[in-house]
């Protein structure tokens, strides 16, 4: 594996490292999924090949195994040997605030009237463009818009280890 310098030189990184190919081949033959500790170990091994690694986990609140994903984020974020930065997004939910408190360097609550207006504008636009939805009554469209805007309140973002290191 290579590393990139910020210059006009190109960066050549093997598309699929041997460890990933071996992991795939082994589990493909068995028609199984690799165990979590093997995946985490592979991530840590691969991370050693780079100066910095960014892992983005979107919509934690939509995960069926919330404790498992929170524990996984803590495991990855707590490892200081490798430079692994984690950005996780979720609706504001206490279990994530508490579960990720020790590894979260910054939390940002994205909840404002501006965001609500943007969502409402998008929903209204879609309701007016769609041939089937366009014929619905104004009260039904208002109810749909209210449900989407109300359901979108607050996006909880947690990043680690230090968002200022992103540069």
mmCIF file of C-alpha atoms in Angstrom:
data_model
loop_
_atom_site.group_PDB
_atom_site.id
_atom_site.type_symbol
_atom_site.label_atom_id
_atom_site.label_comp_id
_atom_site.label_asym_id
_atom_site.label_seq_id
_atom_site.Cartn_x
_atom_site.Cartn_y
_atom_site.Cartn_z
ATOM 1 C CA UNK A 1 0.000 0.000 0.000
ATOM 2 C CA UNK A 2 1.175 3.517 -0.656
ATOM 3 C CA UNK A 3 0.676 6.908 0.806
ATOM 4 C CA UNK A 4 -0.053 10.144 -1.015
ATOM 5 C CA UNK A 5 1.955 13.325 -0.898
ATOM 6 C CA UNK A 6 0.148 16.573 -1.537
ATOM 7 C CA UNK A 7 1.765 17.318 -4.867
ATOM 8 C CA UNK A 8 1.266 16.637 -8.541
ATOM 9 C CA UNK A 9 2.370 13.004 -8.079
ATOM 10 C CA UNK A 10 -0.309 10.387 -8.358
ATOM 11 C CA UNK A 11 -1.134 8.025 -5.545
ATOM 12 C CA UNK A 12 -1.210 4.322 -6.257
ATOM 13 C CA UNK A 13 -3.020 2.166 -3.748
ATOM 14 C CA UNK A 14 -3.886 -1.414 -4.479
ATOM 15 C CA UNK A 15 -7.625 -1.498 -5.129
ATOM 16 C CA UNK A 16 -8.203 -4.610 -3.063
ATOM 17 C CA UNK A 17 -5.452 -5.443 -0.585
ATOM 18 C CA UNK A 18 -4.628 -9.118 -0.173
ATOM 19 C CA UNK A 19 -6.130 -9.185 3.336
ATOM 20 C CA UNK A 20 -9.502 -7.996 2.006
ATOM 21 C CA UNK A 21 -9.437 -10.449 -0.887
ATOM 22 C CA UNK A 22 -8.579 -13.336 1.476
ATOM 23 C CA UNK A 23 -11.349 -12.309 3.874
ATOM 24 C CA UNK A 24 -13.847 -12.180 0.997
ATOM 25 C CA UNK A 25 -12.744 -15.483 -0.518
ATOM 26 C CA UNK A 26 -12.893 -17.328 2.796
ATOM 27 C CA UNK A 27 -16.377 -16.086 3.656
ATOM 28 C CA UNK A 28 -17.680 -16.447 0.113
ATOM 29 C CA UNK A 29 -16.789 -20.146 0.102
ATOM 30 C CA UNK A 30 -18.571 -20.609 3.434
ATOM 31 C CA UNK A 31 -21.538 -18.408 2.435
ATOM 32 C CA UNK A 32 -21.038 -16.523 5.661
ATOM 33 C CA UNK A 33 -20.176 -13.090 6.947
ATOM 34 C CA UNK A 34 -16.922 -12.426 8.763
ATOM 35 C CA UNK A 35 -17.116 -12.014 12.524
ATOM 36 C CA UNK A 36 -16.977 -8.515 13.922
ATOM 37 C CA UNK A 37 -13.567 -8.920 15.589
ATOM 38 C CA UNK A 38 -12.078 -10.101 12.281
ATOM 39 C CA UNK A 39 -13.529 -7.083 10.440
ATOM 40 C CA UNK A 40 -12.244 -4.697 13.107
ATOM 41 C CA UNK A 41 -8.820 -6.341 13.040
ATOM 42 C CA UNK A 42 -8.732 -6.018 9.257
ATOM 43 C CA UNK A 43 -9.669 -2.345 9.525
ATOM 44 C CA UNK A 44 -6.852 -1.736 12.011
ATOM 45 C CA UNK A 45 -4.384 -3.609 9.811
ATOM 46 C CA UNK A 46 -5.390 -1.580 6.757
ATOM 47 C CA UNK A 47 -5.311 1.670 8.734
ATOM 48 C CA UNK A 48 -1.604 1.156 9.407
ATOM 49 C CA UNK A 49 -1.014 1.631 5.678
ATOM 50 C CA UNK A 50 -2.304 5.204 5.745
ATOM 51 C CA UNK A 51 -1.467 8.326 7.704
ATOM 52 C CA UNK A 52 -5.101 8.918 8.478
ATOM 53 C CA UNK A 53 -8.335 6.994 7.929
ATOM 54 C CA UNK A 54 -11.860 8.408 7.954
ATOM 55 C CA UNK A 55 -14.841 6.208 8.736
ATOM 56 C CA UNK A 56 -18.311 7.669 8.148
ATOM 57 C CA UNK A 57 -21.313 5.983 9.744
ATOM 58 C CA UNK A 58 -24.614 7.519 8.721
ATOM 59 C CA UNK A 59 -27.999 7.109 10.427
ATOM 60 C CA UNK A 60 -27.058 5.265 13.619
ATOM 61 C CA UNK A 61 -30.671 5.597 14.733
ATOM 62 C CA UNK A 62 -31.730 3.370 11.818
ATOM 63 C CA UNK A 63 -29.458 0.519 12.915
ATOM 64 C CA UNK A 64 -31.247 -2.532 14.330
ATOM 65 C CA UNK A 65 -28.325 -3.346 16.659
ATOM 66 C CA UNK A 66 -27.832 0.038 18.338
ATOM 67 C CA UNK A 67 -25.705 -1.214 21.213
ATOM 68 C CA UNK A 68 -23.526 -3.173 18.822
ATOM 69 C CA UNK A 69 -22.891 -0.224 16.496
ATOM 70 C CA UNK A 70 -22.198 2.115 19.429
ATOM 71 C CA UNK A 71 -19.734 -0.418 20.874
ATOM 72 C CA UNK A 72 -18.085 -0.788 17.463
ATOM 73 C CA UNK A 73 -17.647 2.987 17.167
ATOM 74 C CA UNK A 74 -16.150 3.121 20.654
ATOM 75 C CA UNK A 75 -13.755 0.276 19.772
ATOM 76 C CA UNK A 76 -12.604 1.926 16.551
ATOM 77 C CA UNK A 77 -12.418 5.435 18.037
ATOM 78 C CA UNK A 78 -10.545 4.364 21.153
ATOM 79 C CA UNK A 79 -7.686 2.752 19.279
ATOM 80 C CA UNK A 80 -4.860 5.292 19.415
ATOM 81 C CA UNK A 81 -2.246 3.334 17.444
ATOM 82 C CA UNK A 82 -3.978 3.984 14.146
ATOM 83 C CA UNK A 83 -5.188 7.399 13.098
ATOM 84 C CA UNK A 84 -8.827 6.554 12.577
ATOM 85 C CA UNK A 85 -11.318 9.408 12.608
ATOM 86 C CA UNK A 86 -14.986 8.554 12.926
ATOM 87 C CA UNK A 87 -17.921 10.707 11.871
ATOM 88 C CA UNK A 88 -21.264 9.299 12.953
ATOM 89 C CA UNK A 89 -24.670 10.821 12.340
ATOM 90 C CA UNK A 90 -27.946 10.099 14.046
ATOM 91 C CA UNK A 91 -31.076 11.727 15.225
ATOM 92 C CA UNK A 92 -30.582 13.057 18.734
ATOM 93 C CA UNK A 93 -31.105 10.030 20.938
ATOM 94 C CA UNK A 94 -29.922 9.638 24.497
ATOM 95 C CA UNK A 95 -28.529 6.135 24.062
ATOM 96 C CA UNK A 96 -26.008 7.437 21.514
ATOM 97 C CA UNK A 97 -25.231 10.578 23.492
ATOM 98 C CA UNK A 98 -24.450 8.442 26.543
ATOM 99 C CA UNK A 99 -22.869 5.516 24.682
ATOM 100 C CA UNK A 100 -20.529 7.685 22.615
ATOM 101 C CA UNK A 101 -19.800 10.378 25.197
ATOM 102 C CA UNK A 102 -16.314 9.069 26.047
ATOM 103 C CA UNK A 103 -15.096 8.992 22.432
ATOM 104 C CA UNK A 104 -16.910 12.002 21.048
ATOM 105 C CA UNK A 105 -14.797 15.117 20.756
ATOM 106 C CA UNK A 106 -17.598 17.205 19.333
ATOM 107 C CA UNK A 107 -21.338 16.963 18.877
ATOM 108 C CA UNK A 108 -23.309 19.233 16.635
ATOM 109 C CA UNK A 109 -27.069 19.542 16.822
ATOM 110 C CA UNK A 110 -28.439 20.445 13.419
ATOM 111 C CA UNK A 111 -31.910 21.637 14.243
ATOM 112 C CA UNK A 112 -33.159 24.954 13.054
ATOM 113 C CA UNK A 113 -35.961 26.715 11.299
ATOM 114 C CA UNK A 114 -33.730 27.023 8.227
ATOM 115 C CA UNK A 115 -33.343 23.230 7.996
ATOM 116 C CA UNK A 116 -37.090 22.796 8.536
ATOM 117 C CA UNK A 117 -37.864 25.293 5.757
ATOM 118 C CA UNK A 118 -35.481 23.486 3.379
ATOM 119 C CA UNK A 119 -37.136 20.152 4.105
ATOM 120 C CA UNK A 120 -40.628 21.642 3.700
ATOM 121 C CA UNK A 121 -39.613 23.250 0.411
ATOM 122 C CA UNK A 122 -38.253 19.949 -0.900
ATOM 123 C CA UNK A 123 -41.358 18.004 0.176
ATOM 124 C CA UNK A 124 -43.663 20.612 -1.379
ATOM 125 C CA UNK A 125 -41.672 20.455 -4.590
ATOM 126 C CA UNK A 126 -41.907 16.670 -4.744
ATOM 127 C CA UNK A 127 -45.644 16.746 -3.982
ATOM 128 C CA UNK A 128 -46.236 19.168 -6.847
ATOM 129 C CA UNK A 129 -44.005 17.359 -9.371
ATOM 130 C CA UNK A 130 -45.206 13.793 -8.869
ATOM 131 C CA UNK A 131 -48.115 12.954 -11.176
ATOM 132 C CA UNK A 132 -49.900 10.761 -8.629
ATOM 133 C CA UNK A 133 -49.351 13.004 -5.625
ATOM 134 C CA UNK A 134 -50.260 16.197 -7.464
ATOM 135 C CA UNK A 135 -53.949 15.193 -7.486
ATOM 136 C CA UNK A 136 -54.166 14.687 -3.732
ATOM 137 C CA UNK A 137 -56.077 17.191 -1.652
ATOM 138 C CA UNK A 138 -54.335 20.153 -0.070
ATOM 139 C CA UNK A 139 -55.062 18.870 3.443
ATOM 140 C CA UNK A 140 -53.382 15.507 2.710
ATOM 141 C CA UNK A 141 -50.354 17.278 1.225
ATOM 142 C CA UNK A 142 -50.146 19.523 4.297
ATOM 143 C CA UNK A 143 -50.311 16.456 6.530
ATOM 144 C CA UNK A 144 -47.484 14.792 4.572
ATOM 145 C CA UNK A 145 -45.352 17.937 4.748
ATOM 146 C CA UNK A 146 -45.975 18.290 8.492
ATOM 147 C CA UNK A 147 -45.051 14.649 9.082
ATOM 148 C CA UNK A 148 -41.781 14.932 7.139
ATOM 149 C CA UNK A 149 -40.713 18.220 8.694
ATOM 150 C CA UNK A 150 -41.722 17.102 12.187
ATOM 151 C CA UNK A 151 -39.977 13.761 11.803
ATOM 152 C CA UNK A 152 -36.738 15.345 10.619
ATOM 153 C CA UNK A 153 -36.118 17.460 13.714
ATOM 154 C CA UNK A 154 -32.558 17.266 14.917
ATOM 155 C CA UNK A 155 -29.617 15.429 13.467
ATOM 156 C CA UNK A 156 -27.022 14.432 16.017
ATOM 157 C CA UNK A 157 -23.484 14.345 14.650
ATOM 158 C CA UNK A 158 -20.584 12.904 16.599
ATOM 159 C CA UNK A 159 -17.017 12.970 15.407
ATOM 160 C CA UNK A 160 -13.794 11.649 16.804
ATOM 161 C CA UNK A 161 -10.989 11.936 17.650
ATOM 162 C CA UNK A 162 -10.664 15.607 16.682
ATOM 163 C CA UNK A 163 -12.629 17.344 13.925
ATOM 164 C CA UNK A 164 -9.922 20.029 13.601
ATOM 165 C CA UNK A 165 -7.566 17.326 12.297
ATOM 166 C CA UNK A 166 -9.608 16.914 9.118
ATOM 167 C CA UNK A 167 -7.487 19.401 7.148
#
